[in-house]
C-alpha positions as YAML, in Angstrom:
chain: A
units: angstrom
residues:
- id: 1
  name: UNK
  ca: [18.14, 17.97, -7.55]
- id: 2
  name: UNK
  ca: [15.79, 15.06, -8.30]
- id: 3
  name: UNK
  ca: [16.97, 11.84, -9.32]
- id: 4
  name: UNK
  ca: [14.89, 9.77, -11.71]
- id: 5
  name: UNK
  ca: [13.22, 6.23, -9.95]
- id: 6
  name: UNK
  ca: [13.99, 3.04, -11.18]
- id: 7
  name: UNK
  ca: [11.31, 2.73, -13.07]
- id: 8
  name: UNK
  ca: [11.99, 6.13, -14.91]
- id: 9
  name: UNK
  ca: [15.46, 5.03, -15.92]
- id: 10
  name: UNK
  ca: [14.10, 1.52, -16.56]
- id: 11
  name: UNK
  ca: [12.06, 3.46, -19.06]
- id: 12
  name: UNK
  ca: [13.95, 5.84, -20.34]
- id: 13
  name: UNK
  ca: [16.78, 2.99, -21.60]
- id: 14
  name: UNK
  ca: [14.02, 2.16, -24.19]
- id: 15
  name: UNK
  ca: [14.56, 5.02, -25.82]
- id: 16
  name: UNK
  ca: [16.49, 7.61, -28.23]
- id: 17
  name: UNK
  ca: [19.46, 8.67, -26.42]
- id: 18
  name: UNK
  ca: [18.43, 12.58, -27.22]
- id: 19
  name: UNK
  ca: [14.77, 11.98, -25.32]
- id: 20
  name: UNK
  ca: [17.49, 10.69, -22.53]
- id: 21
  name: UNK
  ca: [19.43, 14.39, -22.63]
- id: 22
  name: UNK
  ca: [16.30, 16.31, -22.98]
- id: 23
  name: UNK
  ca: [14.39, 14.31, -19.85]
- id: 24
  name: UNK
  ca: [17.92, 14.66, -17.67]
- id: 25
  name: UNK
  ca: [18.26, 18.24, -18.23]
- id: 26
  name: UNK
  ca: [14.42, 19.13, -17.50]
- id: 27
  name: UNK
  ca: [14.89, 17.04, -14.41]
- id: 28
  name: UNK
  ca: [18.14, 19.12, -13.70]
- id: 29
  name: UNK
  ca: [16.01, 22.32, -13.29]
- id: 30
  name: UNK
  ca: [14.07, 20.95, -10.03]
- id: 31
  name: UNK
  ca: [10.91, 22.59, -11.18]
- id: 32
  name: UNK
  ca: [9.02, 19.67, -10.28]
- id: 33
  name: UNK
  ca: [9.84, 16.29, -9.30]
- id: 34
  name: UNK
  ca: [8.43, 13.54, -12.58]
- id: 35
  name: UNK
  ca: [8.55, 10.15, -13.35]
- id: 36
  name: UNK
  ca: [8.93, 8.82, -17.45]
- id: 37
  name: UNK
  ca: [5.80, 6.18, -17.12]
- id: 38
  name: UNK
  ca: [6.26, 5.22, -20.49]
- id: 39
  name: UNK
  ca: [9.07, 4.46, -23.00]
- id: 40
  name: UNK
  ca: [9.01, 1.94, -25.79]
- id: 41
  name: UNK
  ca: [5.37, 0.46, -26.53]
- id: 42
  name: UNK
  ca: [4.69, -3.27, -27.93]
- id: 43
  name: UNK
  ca: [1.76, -3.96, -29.99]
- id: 44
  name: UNK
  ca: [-0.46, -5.25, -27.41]
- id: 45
  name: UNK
  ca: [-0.27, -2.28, -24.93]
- id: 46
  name: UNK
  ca: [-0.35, 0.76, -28.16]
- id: 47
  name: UNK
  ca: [-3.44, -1.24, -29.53]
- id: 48
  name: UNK
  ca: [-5.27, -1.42, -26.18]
- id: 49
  name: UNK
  ca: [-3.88, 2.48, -25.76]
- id: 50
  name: UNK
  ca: [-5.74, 3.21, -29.03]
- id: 51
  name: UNK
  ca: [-8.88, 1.04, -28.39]
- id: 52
  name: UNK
  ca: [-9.44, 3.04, -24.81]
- id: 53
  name: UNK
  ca: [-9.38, 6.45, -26.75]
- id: 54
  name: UNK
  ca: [-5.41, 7.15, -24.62]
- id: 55
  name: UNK
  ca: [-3.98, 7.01, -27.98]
- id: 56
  name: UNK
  ca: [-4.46, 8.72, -31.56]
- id: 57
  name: UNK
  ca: [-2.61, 5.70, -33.33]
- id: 58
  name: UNK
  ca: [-2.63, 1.82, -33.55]
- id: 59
  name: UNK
  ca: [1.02, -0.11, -33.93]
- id: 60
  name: UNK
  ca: [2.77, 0.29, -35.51]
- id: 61
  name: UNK
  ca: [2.21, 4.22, -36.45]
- id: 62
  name: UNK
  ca: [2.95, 5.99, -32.61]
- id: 63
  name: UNK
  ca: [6.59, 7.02, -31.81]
- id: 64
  name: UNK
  ca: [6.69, 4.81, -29.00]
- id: 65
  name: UNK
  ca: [6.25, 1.67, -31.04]
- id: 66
  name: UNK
  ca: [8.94, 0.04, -32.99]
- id: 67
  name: UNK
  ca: [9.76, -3.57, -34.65]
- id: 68
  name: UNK
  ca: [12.35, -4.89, -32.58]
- id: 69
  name: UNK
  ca: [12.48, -5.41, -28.87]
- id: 70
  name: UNK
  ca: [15.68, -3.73, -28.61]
- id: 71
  name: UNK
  ca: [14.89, -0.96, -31.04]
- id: 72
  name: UNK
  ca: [14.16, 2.43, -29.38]
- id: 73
  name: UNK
  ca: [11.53, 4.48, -28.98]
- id: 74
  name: UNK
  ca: [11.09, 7.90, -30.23]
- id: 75
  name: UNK
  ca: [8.31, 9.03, -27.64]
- id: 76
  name: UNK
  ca: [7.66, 9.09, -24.05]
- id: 77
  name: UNK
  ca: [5.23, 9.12, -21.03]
- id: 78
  name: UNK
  ca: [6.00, 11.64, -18.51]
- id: 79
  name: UNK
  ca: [3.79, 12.35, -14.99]
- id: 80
  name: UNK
  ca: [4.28, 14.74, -12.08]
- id: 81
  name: UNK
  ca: [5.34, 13.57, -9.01]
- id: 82
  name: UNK
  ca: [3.75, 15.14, -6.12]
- id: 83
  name: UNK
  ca: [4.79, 14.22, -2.76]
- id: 84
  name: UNK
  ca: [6.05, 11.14, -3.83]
- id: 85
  name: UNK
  ca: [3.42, 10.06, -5.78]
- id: 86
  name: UNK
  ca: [1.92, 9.93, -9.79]
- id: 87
  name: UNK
  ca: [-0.58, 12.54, -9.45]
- id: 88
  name: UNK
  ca: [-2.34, 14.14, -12.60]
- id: 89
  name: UNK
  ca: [-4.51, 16.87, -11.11]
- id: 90
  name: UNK
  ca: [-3.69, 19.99, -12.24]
- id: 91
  name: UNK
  ca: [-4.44, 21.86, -8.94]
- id: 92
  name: UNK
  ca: [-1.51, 20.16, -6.79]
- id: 93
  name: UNK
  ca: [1.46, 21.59, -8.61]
- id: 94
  name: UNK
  ca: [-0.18, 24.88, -9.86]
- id: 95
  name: UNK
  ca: [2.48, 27.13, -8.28]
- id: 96
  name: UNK
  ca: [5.05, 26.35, -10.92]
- id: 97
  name: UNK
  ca: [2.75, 27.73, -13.50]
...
């Protein structure tokens, strides 16, 4: 089984404790390794998100945003890992399909 990076679990602890169960028990399946890239968003980061077309939403209207720095989220970032790193192109994890 694959065991979520520092990063990942960095990540996840910004949010709900149910995205936490539901990203632990995918991961449990060994399907394919991932990484969360993404938890709880500040204002800065959504905003440039939205300004660059990689979001729908400016703060404070996306699930990953929220008021408080200890708040959490209600959203996450996930990416494949493919031999051991972020990769995004379709093609090198097609055989799970």
């Amino acid at each position: 089984m694959s065991a979520w990076g520092e990063k990942s679990k960095a990540e996840l602890g910004t949010v709900v404790p149910e995205l936490n169960r539901v990203m632990n028990r995918a991961l449990s399946f060994g399907l394919i390794d991932m990484a969360v890239t993404e938890g709880r968003r500040g204002r800065l980061k959504q905003n440039e998100y939205f300004y660059a077309k990689k979001s729908k939403v400016m703060w404070p209207n996306g699930a990953h945003n929220v008021q408080n720095e200890t708040d959490l989220a209600h959203a996450i970032d996930v990416a494949p890992v493919v031999n051991g790193q972020i990769s995004y192109k379709k093609d090198r994890y097609r055989d799970w399909e």
